[in-house]
Coordinates of C-alpha atoms (C1' of nucleotides) in Angstrom, one line a residue:
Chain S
X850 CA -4.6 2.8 -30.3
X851 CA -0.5 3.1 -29.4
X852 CA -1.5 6.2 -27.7
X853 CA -4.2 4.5 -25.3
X854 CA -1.8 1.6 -24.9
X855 CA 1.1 3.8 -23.8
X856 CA -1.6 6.1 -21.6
X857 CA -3.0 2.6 -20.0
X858 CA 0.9 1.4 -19.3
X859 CA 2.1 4.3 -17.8
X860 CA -0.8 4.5 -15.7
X861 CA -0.8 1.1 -14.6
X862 CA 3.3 1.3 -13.3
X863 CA 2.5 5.0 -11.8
X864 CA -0.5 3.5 -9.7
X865 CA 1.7 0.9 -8.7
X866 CA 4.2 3.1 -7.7
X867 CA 3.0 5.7 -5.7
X868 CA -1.0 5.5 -5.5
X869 CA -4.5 6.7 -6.8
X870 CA -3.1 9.6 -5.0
X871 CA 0.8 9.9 -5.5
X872 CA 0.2 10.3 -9.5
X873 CA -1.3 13.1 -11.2
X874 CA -2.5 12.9 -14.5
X875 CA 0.1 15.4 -15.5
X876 CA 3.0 13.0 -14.3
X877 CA 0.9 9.9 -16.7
X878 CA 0.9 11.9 -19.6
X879 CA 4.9 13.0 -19.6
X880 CA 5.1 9.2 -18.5
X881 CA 3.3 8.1 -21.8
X882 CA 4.5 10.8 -23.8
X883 CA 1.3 11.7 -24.7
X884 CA -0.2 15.1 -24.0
X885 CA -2.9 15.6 -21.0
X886 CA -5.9 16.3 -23.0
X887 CA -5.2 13.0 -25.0
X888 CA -5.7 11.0 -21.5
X889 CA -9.4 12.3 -21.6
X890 CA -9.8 11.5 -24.7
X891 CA -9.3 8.4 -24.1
X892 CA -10.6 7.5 -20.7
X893 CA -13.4 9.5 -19.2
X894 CA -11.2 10.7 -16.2
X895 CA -8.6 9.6 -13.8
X896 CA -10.5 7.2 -12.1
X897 CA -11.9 5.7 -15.2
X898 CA -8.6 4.5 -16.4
X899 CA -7.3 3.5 -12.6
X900 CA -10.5 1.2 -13.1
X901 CA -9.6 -0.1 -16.3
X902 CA -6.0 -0.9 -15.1
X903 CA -7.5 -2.9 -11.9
X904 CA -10.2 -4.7 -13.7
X905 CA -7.5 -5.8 -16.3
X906 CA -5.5 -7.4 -13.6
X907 CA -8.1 -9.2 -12.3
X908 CA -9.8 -10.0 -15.2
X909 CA -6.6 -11.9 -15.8
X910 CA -6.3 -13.0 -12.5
X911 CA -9.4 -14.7 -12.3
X912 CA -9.3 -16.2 -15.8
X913 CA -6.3 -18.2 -14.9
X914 CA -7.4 -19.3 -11.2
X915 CA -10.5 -20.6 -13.6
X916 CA -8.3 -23.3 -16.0
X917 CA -6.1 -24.2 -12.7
X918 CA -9.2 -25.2 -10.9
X919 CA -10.9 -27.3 -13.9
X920 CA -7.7 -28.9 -14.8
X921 CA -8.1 -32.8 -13.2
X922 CA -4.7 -33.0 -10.8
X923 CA -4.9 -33.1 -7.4
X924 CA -5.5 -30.8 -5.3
X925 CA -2.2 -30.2 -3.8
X926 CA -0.8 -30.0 -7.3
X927 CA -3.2 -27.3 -7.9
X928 CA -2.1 -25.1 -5.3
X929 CA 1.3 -25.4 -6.4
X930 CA 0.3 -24.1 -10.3
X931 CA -1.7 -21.5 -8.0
X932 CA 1.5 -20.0 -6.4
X933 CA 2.9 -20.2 -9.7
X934 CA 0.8 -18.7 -11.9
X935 CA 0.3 -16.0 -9.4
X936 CA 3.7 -15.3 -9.6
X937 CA 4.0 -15.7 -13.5
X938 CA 0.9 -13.0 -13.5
X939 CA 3.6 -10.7 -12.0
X940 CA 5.7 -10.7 -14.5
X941 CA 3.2 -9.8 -16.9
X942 CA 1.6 -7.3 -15.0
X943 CA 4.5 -5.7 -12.4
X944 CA 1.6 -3.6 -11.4
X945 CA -0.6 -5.8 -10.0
X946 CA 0.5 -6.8 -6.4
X947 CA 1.1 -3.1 -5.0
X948 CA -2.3 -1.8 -6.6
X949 CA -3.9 -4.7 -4.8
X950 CA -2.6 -4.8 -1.4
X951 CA -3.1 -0.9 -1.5
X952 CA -6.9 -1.2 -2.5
X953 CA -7.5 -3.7 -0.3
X954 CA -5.4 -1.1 2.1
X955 CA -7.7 1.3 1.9
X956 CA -11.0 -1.3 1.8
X957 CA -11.3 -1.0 -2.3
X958 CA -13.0 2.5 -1.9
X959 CA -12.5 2.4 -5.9
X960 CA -13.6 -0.9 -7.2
X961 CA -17.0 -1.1 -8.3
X962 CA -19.2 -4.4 -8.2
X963 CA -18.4 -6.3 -10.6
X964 CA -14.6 -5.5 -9.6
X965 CA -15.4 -7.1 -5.9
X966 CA -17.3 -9.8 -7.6
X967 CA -13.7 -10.8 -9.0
X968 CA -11.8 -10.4 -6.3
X969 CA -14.3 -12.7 -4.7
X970 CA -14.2 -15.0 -7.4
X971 CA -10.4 -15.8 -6.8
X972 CA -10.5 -16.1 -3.2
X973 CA -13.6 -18.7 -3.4
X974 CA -11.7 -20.4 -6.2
X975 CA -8.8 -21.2 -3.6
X976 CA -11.3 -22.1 -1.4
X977 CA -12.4 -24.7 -3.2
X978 CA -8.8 -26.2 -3.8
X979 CA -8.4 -26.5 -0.1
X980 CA -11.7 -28.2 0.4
X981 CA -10.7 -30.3 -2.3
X982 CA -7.3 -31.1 -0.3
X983 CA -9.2 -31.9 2.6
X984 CA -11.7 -34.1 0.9
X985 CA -8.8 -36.0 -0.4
X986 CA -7.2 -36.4 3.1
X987 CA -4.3 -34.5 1.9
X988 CA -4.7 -31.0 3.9
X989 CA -5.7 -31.0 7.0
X990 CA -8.4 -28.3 8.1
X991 CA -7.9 -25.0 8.2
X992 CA -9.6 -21.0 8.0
X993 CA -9.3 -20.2 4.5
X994 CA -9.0 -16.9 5.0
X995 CA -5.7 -17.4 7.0
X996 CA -4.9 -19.8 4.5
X997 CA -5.0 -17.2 1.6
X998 CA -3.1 -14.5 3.5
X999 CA -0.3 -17.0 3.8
X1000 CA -0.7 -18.0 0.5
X1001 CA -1.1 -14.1 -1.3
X1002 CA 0.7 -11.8 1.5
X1003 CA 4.4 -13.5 0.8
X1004 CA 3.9 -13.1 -2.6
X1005 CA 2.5 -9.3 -2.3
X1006 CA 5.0 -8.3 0.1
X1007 CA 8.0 -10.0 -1.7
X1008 CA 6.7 -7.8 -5.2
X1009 CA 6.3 -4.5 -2.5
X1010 CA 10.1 -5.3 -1.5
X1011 CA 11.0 -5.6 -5.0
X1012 CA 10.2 -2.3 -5.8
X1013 CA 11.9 -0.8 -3.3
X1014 CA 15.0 -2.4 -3.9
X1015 CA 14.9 -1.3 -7.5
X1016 CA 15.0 2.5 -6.1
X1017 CA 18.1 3.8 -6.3
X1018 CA 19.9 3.7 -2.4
X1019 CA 18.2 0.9 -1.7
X1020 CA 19.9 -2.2 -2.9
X1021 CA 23.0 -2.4 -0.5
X1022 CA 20.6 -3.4 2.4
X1023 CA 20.4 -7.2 3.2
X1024 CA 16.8 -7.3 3.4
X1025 CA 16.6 -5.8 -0.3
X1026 CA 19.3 -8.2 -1.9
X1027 CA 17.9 -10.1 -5.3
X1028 CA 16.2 -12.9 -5.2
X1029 CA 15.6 -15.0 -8.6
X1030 CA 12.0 -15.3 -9.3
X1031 CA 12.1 -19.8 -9.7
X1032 CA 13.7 -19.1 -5.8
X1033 CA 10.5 -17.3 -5.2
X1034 CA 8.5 -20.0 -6.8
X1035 CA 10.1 -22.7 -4.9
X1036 CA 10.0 -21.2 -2.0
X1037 CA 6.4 -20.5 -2.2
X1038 CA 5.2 -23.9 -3.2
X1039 CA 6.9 -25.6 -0.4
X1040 CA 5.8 -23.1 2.7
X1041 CA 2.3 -23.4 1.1
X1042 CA 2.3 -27.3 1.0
X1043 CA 3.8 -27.2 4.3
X1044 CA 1.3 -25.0 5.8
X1045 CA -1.7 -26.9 4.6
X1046 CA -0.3 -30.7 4.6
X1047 CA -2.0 -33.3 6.9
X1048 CA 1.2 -35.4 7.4
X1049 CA 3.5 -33.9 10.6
X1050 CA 0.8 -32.3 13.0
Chain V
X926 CA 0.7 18.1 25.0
X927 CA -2.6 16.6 24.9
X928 CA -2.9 18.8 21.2
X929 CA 0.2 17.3 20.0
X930 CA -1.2 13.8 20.9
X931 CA -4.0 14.1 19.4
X932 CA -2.8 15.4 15.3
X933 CA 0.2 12.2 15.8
X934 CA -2.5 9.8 16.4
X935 CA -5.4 11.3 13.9
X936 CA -2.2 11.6 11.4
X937 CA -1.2 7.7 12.0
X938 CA -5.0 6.3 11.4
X939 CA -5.4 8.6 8.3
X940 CA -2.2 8.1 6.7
X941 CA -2.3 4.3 7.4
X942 CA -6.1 4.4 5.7
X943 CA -5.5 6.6 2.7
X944 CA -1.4 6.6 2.0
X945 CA 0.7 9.9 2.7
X946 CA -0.6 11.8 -0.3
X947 CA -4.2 10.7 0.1
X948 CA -4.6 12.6 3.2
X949 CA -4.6 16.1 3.5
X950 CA -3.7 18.2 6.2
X951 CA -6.9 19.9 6.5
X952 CA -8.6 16.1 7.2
X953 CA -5.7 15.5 9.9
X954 CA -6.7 18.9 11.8
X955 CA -10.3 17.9 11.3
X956 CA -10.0 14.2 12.3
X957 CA -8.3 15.6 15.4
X958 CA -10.7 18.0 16.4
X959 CA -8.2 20.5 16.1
X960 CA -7.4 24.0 13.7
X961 CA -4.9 23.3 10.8
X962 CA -2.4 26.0 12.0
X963 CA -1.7 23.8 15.3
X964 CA -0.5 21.3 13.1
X965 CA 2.4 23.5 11.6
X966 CA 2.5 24.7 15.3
X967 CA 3.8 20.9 16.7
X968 CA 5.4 19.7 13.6
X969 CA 7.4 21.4 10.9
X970 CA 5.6 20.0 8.0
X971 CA 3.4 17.5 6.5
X972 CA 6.6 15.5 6.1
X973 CA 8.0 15.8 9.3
X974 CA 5.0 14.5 10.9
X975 CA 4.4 11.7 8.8
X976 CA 8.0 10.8 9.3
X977 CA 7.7 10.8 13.1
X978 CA 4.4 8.2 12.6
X979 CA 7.4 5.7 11.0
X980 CA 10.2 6.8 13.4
X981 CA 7.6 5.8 16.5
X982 CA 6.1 2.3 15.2
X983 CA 9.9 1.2 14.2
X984 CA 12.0 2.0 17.5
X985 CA 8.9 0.0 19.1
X986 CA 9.2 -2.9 16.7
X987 CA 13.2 -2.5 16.8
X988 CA 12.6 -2.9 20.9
X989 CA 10.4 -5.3 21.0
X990 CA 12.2 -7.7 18.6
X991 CA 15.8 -7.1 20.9
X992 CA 14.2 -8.3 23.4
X993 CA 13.1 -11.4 21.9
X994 CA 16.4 -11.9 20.6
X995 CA 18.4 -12.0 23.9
X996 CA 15.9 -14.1 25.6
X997 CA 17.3 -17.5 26.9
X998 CA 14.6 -19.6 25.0
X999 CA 15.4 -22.1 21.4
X1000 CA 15.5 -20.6 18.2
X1001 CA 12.0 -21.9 17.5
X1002 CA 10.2 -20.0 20.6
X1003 CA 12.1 -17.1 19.9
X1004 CA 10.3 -17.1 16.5
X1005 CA 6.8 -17.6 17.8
X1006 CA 7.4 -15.0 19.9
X1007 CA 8.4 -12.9 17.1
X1008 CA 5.6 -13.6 15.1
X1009 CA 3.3 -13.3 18.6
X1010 CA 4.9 -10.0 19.6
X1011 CA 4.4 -8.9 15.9
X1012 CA 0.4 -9.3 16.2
X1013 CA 0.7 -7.5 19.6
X1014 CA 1.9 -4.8 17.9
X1015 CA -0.5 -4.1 15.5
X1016 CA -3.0 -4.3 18.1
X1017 CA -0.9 -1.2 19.9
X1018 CA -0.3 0.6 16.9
X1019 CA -2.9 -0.7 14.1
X1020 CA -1.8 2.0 11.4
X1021 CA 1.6 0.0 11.5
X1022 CA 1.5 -2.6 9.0
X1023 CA -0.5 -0.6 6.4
X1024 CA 2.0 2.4 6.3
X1025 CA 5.1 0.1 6.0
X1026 CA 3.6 -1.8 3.3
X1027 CA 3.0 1.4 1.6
X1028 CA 6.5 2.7 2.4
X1029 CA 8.6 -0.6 1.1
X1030 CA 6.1 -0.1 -2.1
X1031 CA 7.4 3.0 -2.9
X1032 CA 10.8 2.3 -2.3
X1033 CA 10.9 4.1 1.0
X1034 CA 11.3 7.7 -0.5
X1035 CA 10.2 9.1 2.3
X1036 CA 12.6 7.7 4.8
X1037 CA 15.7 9.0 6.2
X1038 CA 18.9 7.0 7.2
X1039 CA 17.7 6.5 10.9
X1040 CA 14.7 4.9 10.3
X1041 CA 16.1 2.9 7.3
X1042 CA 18.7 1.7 9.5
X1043 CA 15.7 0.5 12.0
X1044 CA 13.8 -1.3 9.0
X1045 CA 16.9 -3.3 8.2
X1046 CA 17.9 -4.1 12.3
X1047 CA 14.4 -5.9 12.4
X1048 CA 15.6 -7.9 9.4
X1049 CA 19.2 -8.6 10.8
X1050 CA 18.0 -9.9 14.2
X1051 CA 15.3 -12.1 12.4
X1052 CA 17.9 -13.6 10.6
X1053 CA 20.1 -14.0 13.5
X1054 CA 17.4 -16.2 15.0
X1055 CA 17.2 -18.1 11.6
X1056 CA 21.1 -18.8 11.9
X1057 CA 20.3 -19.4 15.7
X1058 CA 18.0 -22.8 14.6
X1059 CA 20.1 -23.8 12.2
X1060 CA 23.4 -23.9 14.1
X1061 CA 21.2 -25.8 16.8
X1062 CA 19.9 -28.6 13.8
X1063 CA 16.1 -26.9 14.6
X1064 CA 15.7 -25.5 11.0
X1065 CA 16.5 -25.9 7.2
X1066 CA 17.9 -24.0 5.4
X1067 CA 16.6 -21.5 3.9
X1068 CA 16.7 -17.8 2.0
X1069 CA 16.1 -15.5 5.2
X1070 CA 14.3 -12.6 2.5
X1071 CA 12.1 -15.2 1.7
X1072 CA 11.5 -16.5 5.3
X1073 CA 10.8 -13.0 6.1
X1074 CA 8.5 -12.5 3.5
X1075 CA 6.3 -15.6 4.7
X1076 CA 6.7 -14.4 8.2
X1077 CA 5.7 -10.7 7.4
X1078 CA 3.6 -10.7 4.2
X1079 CA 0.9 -12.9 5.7
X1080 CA 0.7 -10.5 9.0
X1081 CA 0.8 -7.4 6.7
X1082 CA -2.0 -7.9 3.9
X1083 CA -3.9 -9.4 7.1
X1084 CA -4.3 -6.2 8.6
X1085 CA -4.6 -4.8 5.0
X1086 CA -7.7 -7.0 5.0
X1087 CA -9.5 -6.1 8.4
X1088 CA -9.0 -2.3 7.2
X1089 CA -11.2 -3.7 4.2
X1090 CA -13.9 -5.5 6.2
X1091 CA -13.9 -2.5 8.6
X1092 CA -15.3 -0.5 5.3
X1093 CA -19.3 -0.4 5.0
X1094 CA -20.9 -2.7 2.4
X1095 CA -17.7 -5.0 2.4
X1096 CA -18.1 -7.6 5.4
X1097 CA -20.6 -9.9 3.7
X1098 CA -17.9 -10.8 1.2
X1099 CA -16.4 -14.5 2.4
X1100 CA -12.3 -13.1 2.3
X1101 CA -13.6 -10.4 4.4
X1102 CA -14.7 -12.5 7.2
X1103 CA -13.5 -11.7 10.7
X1104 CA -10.5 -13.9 12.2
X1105 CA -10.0 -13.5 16.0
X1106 CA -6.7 -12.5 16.6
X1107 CA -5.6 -15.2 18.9
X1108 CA -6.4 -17.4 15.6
X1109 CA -4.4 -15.3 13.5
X1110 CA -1.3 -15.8 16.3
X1111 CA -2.2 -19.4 16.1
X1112 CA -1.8 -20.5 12.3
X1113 CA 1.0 -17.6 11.7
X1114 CA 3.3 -19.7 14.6
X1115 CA 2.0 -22.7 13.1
X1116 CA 2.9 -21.7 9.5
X1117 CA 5.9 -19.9 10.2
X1118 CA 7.2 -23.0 11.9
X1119 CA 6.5 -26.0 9.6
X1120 CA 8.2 -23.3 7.3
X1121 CA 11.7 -23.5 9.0
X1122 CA 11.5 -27.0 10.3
X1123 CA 14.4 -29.1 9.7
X1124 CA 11.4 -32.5 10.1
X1125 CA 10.0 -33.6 6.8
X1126 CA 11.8 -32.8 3.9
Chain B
dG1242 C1' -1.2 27.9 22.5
dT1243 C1' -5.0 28.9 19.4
dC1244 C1' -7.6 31.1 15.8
dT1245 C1' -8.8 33.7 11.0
dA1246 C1' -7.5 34.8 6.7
dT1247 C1' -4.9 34.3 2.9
dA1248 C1' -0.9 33.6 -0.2
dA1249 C1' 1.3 30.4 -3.6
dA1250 C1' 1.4 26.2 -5.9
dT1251 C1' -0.6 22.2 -7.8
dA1252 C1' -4.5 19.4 -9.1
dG1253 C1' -8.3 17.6 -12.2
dA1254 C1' -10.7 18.8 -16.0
dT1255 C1' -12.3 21.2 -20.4
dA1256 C1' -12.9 24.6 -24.4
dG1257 C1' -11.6 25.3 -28.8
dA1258 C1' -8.1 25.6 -32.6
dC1259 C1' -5.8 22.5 -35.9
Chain I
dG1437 C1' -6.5 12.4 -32.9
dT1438 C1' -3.6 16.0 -31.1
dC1439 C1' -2.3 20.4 -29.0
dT1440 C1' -2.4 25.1 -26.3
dA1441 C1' -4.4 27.7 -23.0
dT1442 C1' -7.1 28.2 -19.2
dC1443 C1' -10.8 27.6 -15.5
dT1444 C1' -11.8 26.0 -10.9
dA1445 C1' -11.0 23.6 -6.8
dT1446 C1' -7.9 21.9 -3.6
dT1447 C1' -3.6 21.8 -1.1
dT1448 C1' 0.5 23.1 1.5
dA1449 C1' 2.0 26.5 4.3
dT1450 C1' 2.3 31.0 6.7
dA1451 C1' 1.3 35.8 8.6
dG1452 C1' -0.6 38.0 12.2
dA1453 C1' -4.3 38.9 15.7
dC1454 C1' -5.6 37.2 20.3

DNA sequence: GTCTATAAATAGATAGAC
DNA sequence: GTCTATCTATTTATAGAC
């Protein structure tokens, strides 16, 4: 099983990296340290295992949106663990933001049904935090879908920028100088409050 | 000319759809209604052409944003307009957002010092305006990476998201709804504004 | 400027030995 | 489970005729 681990892993950060497309299943396997033939072995084919490594992520995604939701604070406190845990999800899974905004890039060519029906999931989940807000006469009205790219595309952009600041040649430009993750957290909570709070309109 | 015109533009929609290495040149030529070798005729390789896609939408963002700077208006219209003439933009050159998203995820390896330098002049004068509306008691304090990522990320996995609804068997899902644009202007200004504001803290 | 044909390298995938 | 060798298709790029 280390072998599928270390095949799934180096996968997962390649994809990330540089595409379906950018990585061959040559460059996975020195990745992993595996030999080629072992990857399909493992995983029917290339596409397979990119599906695997997506369906992971929002597996995990959607599992933890789930307990948010059914937890009994209110609703602006919600969004706030929201940002969070989306966030904390990043650490876990560095992968996950540029695999995403890519897919969704490219209109999720790749993802299969059950894979939308997650994505869906999430994005209906937050839905239902903002109508909960507004029920509560804390947020005032607003499209949710605009509500969800200010609330995701920060955080995906922010993970993008963090990748390229990690390449070498990079870092000495202002616009890819460090910032610690709780600053990123902090951040996030208060422009999302901000955008959806009733009070100063 | 009207040749060269032609591969540039088919090379921008395709690379913007399907990343750098998910587009061959054989799809470009075809895309443009035009024979491979006239591709290698115009532009001295892949590379250079897709390099010349980046070169073109920066210098137009790097313009357009001067101008906004060195306008006479308050810190706070300035950034509307930003965020306005950003939009606009997109609308000019739709394959813009989607290949720079792509490019910062990489870690720009594809760029050369020029067009790096344009990427972080964008970021400089933004900043400038953030420095502008706090010297004049308009804004907070704040990280300018991070108000750049709330001003940019929401714009940029928007237009991710209309590539996705554009795709067959995709609109029906509720996060791929269609926004009109001058809504998008609206709640972007909106956000991007209760954001920086100094009020409520 | 435009085309056909093709060279040279790389890609995904598998057969078969151990 | 793991490896070597290889098949086939695709891809970048160019040579050379018109």
């Amino acid at each position: 099983m280390a072998t599928r681990d270390a095949v799934f892993l180096a996968a997962a950060e390649a994809f990330s990296a540089h595409g379906f497309d950018g990585v061959s299943v040559d460059a996975i396997a020195a990745r992993a340290h595996v030999n080629k033939a072992m990857i399909y072995y493992h995983f029917d084919d290339k596409l397979a295992l990119y599906r695997e490594v997506v369906r992971d992520m929002l597996r995990a995604i959607g599992a933890r949106v789930q307990g948010i939701a059914e937890t009994p604070e209110p609703a602006d406190r919600k969004v706030s663990a929201f940002v969070a845990g989306l966030v904390d999800l990043t650490g876990e899974r560095p992968w996950f933001p540029t695999i995403m905004i890519r897919e969704i890039a490219e209109g999720a060519p790749r993802l299969d049904v059950e894979t939308l029906g997650l994505i869906r999931h999430v994005f209906v989940t937050f839905g239902g935090l903002l109508a909960e807000g507004q029920a509560a006469g804390l947020f005032r009205p607003v499209n949710p879908v605009l509500a969800y790219m200010s609330t995701l595309g920060p955080l995906m952009f922010n993970a993008a920028r963090e990748r390229a600041a990690a390449q070498s040649g990079r870092g000495h430009l202002p616009m890819f100088a460090e910032v610690p993750r709780a600053d990123l957290v902090r951040h996030m909570q208060e422009a999302t409050l901000r955008m959806l709070s009733k009070e100063r309109e």
